[in-house]
Tab-separated table of C-alpha atoms in Angstrom:
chain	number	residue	atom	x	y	z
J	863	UNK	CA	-36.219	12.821	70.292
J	864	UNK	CA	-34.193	12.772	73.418
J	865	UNK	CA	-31.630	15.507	72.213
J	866	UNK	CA	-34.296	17.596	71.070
J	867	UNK	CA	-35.579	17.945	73.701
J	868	UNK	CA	-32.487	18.293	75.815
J	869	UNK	CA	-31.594	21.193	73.551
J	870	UNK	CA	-34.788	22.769	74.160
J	871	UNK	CA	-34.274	22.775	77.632
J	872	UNK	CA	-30.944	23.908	77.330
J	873	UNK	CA	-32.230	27.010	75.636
J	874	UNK	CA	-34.729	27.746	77.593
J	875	UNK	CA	-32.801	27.810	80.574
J	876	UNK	CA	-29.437	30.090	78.920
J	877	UNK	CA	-32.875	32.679	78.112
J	878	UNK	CA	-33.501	31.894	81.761
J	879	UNK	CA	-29.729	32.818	82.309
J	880	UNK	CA	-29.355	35.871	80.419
J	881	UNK	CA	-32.159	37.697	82.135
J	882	UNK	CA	-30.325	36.927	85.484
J	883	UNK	CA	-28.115	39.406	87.023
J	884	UNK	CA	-24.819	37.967	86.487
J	885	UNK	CA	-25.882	37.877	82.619
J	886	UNK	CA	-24.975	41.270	82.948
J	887	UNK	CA	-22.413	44.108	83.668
J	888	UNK	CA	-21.824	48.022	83.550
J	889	UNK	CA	-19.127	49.802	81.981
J	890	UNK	CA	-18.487	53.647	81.883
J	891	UNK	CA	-18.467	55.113	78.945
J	892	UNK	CA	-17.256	59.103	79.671
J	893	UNK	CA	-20.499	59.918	82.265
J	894	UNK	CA	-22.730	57.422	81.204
J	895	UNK	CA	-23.068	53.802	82.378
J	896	UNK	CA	-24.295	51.023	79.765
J	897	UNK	CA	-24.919	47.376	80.479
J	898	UNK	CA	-23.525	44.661	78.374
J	899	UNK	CA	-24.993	41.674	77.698
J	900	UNK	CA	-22.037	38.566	78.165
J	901	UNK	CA	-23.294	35.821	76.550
J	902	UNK	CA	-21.365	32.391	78.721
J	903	UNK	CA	-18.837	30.638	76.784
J	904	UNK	CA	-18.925	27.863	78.783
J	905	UNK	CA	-21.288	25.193	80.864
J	906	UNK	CA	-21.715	21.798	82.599
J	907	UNK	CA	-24.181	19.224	82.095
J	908	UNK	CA	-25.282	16.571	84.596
J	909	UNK	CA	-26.868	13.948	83.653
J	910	UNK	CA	-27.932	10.846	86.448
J	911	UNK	CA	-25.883	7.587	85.792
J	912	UNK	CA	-29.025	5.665	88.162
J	913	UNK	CA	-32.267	7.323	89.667
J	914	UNK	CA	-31.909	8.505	92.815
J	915	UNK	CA	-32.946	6.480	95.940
J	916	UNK	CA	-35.879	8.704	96.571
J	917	UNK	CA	-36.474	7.903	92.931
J	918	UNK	CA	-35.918	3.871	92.857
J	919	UNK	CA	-38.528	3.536	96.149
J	920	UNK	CA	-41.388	5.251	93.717
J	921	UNK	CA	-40.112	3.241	90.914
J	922	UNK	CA	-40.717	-0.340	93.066
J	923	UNK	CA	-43.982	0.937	94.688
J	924	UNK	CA	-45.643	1.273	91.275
J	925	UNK	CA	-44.374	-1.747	89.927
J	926	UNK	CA	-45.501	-3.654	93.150
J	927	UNK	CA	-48.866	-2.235	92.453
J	928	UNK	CA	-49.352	-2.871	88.881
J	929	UNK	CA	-52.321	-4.546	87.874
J	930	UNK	CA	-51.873	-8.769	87.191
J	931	UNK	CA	-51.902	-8.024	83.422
J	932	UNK	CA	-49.247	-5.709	83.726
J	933	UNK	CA	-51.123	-2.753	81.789
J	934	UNK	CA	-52.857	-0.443	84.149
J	935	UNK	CA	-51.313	1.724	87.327
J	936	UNK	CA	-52.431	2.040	90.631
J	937	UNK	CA	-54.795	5.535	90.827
J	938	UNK	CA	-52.488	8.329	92.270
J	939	UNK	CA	-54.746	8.394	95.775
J	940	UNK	CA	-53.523	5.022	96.039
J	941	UNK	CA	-49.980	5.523	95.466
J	942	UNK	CA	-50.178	8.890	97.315
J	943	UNK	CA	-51.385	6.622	100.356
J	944	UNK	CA	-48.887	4.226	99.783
J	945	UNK	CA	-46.020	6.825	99.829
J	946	UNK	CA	-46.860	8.603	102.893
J	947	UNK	CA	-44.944	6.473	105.021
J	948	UNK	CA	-42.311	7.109	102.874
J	949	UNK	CA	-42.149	10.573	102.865
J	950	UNK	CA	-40.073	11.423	105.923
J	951	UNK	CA	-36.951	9.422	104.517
J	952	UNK	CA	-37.479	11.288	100.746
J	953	UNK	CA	-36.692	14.743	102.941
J	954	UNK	CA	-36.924	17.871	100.679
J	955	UNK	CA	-37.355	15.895	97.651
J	956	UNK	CA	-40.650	14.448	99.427
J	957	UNK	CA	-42.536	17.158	97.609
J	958	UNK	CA	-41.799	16.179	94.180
J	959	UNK	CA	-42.829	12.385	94.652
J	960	UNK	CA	-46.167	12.949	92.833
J	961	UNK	CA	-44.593	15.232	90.118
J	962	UNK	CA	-42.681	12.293	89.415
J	963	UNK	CA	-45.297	9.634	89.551
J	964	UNK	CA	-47.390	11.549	87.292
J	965	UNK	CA	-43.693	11.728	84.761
J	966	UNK	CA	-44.124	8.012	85.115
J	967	UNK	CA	-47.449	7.525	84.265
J	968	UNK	CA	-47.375	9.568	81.451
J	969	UNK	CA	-44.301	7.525	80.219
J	970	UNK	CA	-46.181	4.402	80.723
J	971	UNK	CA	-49.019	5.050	78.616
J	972	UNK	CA	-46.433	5.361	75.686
J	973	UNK	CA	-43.658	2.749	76.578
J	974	UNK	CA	-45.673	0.531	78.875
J	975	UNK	CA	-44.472	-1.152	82.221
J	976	UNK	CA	-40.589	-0.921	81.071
J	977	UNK	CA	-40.218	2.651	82.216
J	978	UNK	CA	-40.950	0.973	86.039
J	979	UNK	CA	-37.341	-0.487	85.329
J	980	UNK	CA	-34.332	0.585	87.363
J	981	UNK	CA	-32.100	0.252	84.353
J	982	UNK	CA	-31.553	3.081	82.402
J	983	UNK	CA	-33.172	3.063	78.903
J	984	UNK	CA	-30.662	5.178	77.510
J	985	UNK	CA	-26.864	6.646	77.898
J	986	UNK	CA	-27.723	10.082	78.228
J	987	UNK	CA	-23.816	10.623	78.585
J	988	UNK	CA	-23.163	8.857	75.331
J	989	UNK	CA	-25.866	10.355	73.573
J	990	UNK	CA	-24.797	13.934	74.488
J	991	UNK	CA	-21.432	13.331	73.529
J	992	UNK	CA	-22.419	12.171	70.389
J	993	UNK	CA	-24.224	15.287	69.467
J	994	UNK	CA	-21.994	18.073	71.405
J	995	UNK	CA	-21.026	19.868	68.819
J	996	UNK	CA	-24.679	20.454	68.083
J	997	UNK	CA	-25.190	21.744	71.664
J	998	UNK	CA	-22.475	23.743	71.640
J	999	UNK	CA	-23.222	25.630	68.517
J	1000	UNK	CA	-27.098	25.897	69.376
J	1001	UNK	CA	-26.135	27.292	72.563
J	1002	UNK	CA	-23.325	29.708	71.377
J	1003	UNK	CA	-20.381	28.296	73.403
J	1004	UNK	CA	-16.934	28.020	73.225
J	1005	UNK	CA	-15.910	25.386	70.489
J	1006	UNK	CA	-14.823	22.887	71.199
J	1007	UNK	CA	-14.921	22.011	74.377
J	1008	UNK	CA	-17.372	24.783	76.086
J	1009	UNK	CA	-19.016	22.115	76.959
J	1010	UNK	CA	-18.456	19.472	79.511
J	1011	UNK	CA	-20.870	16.314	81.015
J	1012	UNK	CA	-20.348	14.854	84.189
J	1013	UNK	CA	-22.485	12.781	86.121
J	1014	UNK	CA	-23.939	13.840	89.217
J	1015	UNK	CA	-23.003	11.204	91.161
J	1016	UNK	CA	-19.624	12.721	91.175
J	1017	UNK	CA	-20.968	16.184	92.297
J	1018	UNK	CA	-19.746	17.487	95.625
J	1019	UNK	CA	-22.716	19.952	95.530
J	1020	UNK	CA	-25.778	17.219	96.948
J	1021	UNK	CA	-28.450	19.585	95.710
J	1022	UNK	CA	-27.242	18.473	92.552
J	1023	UNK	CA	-26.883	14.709	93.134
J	1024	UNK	CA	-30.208	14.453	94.429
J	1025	UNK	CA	-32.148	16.927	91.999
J	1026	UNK	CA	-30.877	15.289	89.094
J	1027	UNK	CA	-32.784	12.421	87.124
J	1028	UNK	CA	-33.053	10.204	84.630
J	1029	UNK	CA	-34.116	12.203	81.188
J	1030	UNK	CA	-33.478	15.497	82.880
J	1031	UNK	CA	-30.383	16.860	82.831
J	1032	UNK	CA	-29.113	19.823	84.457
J	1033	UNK	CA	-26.993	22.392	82.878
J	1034	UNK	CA	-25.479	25.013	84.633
J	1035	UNK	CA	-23.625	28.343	82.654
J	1036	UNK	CA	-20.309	29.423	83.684
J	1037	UNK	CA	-19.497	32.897	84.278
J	1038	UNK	CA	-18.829	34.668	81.267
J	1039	UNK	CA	-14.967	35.167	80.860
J	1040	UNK	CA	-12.565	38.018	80.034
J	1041	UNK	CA	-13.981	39.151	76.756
J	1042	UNK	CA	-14.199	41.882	74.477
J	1043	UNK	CA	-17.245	43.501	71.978
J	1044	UNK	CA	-16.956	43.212	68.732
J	1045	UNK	CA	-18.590	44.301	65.331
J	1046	UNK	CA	-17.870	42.287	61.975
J	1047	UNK	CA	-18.519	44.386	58.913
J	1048	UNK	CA	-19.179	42.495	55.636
J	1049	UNK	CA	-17.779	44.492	52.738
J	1050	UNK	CA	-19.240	42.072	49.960
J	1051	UNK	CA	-22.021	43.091	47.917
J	1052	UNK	CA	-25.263	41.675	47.607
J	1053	UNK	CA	-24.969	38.983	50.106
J	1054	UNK	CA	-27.296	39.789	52.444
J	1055	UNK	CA	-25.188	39.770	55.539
J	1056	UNK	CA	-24.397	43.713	56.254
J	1057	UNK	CA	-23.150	44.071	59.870
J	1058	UNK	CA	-22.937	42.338	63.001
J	1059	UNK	CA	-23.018	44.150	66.339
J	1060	UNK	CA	-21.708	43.249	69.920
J	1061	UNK	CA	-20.303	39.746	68.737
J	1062	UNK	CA	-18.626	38.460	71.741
J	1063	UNK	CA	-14.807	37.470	71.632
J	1064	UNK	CA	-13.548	35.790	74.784
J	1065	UNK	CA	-10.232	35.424	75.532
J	1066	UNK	CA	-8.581	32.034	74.143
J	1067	UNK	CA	-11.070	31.999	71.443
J	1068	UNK	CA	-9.731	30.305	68.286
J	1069	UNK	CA	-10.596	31.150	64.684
J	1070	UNK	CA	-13.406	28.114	64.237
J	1071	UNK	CA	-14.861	29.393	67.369
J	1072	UNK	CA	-15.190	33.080	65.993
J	1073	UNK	CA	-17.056	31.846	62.896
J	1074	UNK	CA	-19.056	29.772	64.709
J	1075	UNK	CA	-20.664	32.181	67.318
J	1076	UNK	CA	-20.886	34.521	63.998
J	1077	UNK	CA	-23.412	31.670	62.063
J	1078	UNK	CA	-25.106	31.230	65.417
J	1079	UNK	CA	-25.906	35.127	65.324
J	1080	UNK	CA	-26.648	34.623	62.242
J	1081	UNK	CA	-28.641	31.205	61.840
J	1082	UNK	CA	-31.460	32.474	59.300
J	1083	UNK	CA	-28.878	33.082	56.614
J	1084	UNK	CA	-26.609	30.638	55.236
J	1085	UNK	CA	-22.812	31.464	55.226
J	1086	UNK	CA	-21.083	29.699	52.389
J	1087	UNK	CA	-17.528	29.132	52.481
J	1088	UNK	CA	-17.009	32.295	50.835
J	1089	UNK	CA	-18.874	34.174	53.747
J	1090	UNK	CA	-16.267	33.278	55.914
J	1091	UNK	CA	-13.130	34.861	54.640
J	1092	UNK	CA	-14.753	37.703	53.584
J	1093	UNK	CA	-15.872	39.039	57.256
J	1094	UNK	CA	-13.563	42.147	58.407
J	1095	UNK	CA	-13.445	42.696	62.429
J	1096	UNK	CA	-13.717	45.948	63.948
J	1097	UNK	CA	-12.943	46.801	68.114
């Protein structure tokens, strides 16, 4: 459940990505300009190794206030009260205290009062790792390593050690690098797969990672092994 929903995410915000500005860039082709669409081959995940301090004091405040039988939350004008005094010390992050105590409730009416624990239920660095390959091909990147996890304790950047949290990640897209357009015509008959326009090739790329952006362009039809020797490339 965890990395489907990571991978979700991580979709959502590469769409996010590509409508940005620095998704794109011009080229002049005789008097006309066109824009090109460069896909990134390459991104960082953080992922939180603890919960953040501003995190942990929420955390203990509900816990302290947990009902004797352990099964019901304080109401959020209660823990909104009890917060306030609190607030000052949380700084910018002060205004998503209640975003997160209403993340924790919701968590606690499936997995009860151990999601008030400061231990981490799961290695979100392990698990990633386990299923990068996945990522990277659902996200079109570089293979094999166009994708790399740190944790954001060991950011310089403190927006990034502080926004960070527990079962939210945080990927960010590198600038696209030197690359070139292609188009891969299929000469086979009666397989389905005709051409492929405005593949991009960056530079470095090996043969696995060719055929692996091509099935990601191309994830509603099923490439036997067959498929891939066939495919001839075209500047």
């Amino acid at each position: 459940r965890y990395i489907d929903d990571t991978a979700h995410t991580f979709r959502l915000q590469l769409k996010q990505y590509k409508s940005s500005k620095s998704f794109k860039s011009s080229t002049s082709v005789g008097s006309h300009s066109v824009t090109q669409f460069i896909p990134p081959s390459d991104a960082v995940v953080w992922v939180a190794k603890a919960y953040p301090a501003w995190q942990a004091q929420i955390l203990e405040i509900m816990a302290a206030n947990l009902s004797d039988d352990g099964k019901t939350l304080a109401d959020n004008a209660t823990l909104a009260q009890l917060l306030r005094p609190h607030l000052k010390t949380m700084g910018k992050m002060a205004k998503r205290a209640m975003p997160f105590v209403q993340l924790v409730r919701e968590r606690f009416v499936i997995h009860g009062k151990r999601v008030l624990q400061l231990q981490l239920e799961v290695d979100e660095c392990e698990v990633i790792k386990k299923n990068l390959s996945y990522l990277i091909s659902t996200l079109g990147l570089r293979q094999p390593d166009g994708l790399k996890i740190n944790y954001s304790c060991d950011s310089n950047d403190s927006r990034i050690e502080e926004s960070v949290c527990p079962l939210e990640p945080l990927i960010l897209f590198c600038e696209p690098s030197t690359s070139a357009s292609m188009t891969f015509l299929n000469p086979d008959i009666g397989s389905g797969l005709f051409t492929l326009n405005g593949v991009t090739i960056f530079d470095g790329d090996t043969y696995t990672d060719v055929v692996s952006r091509v099935v990601n362009h191309c994830r509603s039809l099923a490439l036997n092994s067959k498929g891939k020797s066939f495919l001839n490339f075209i500047i």
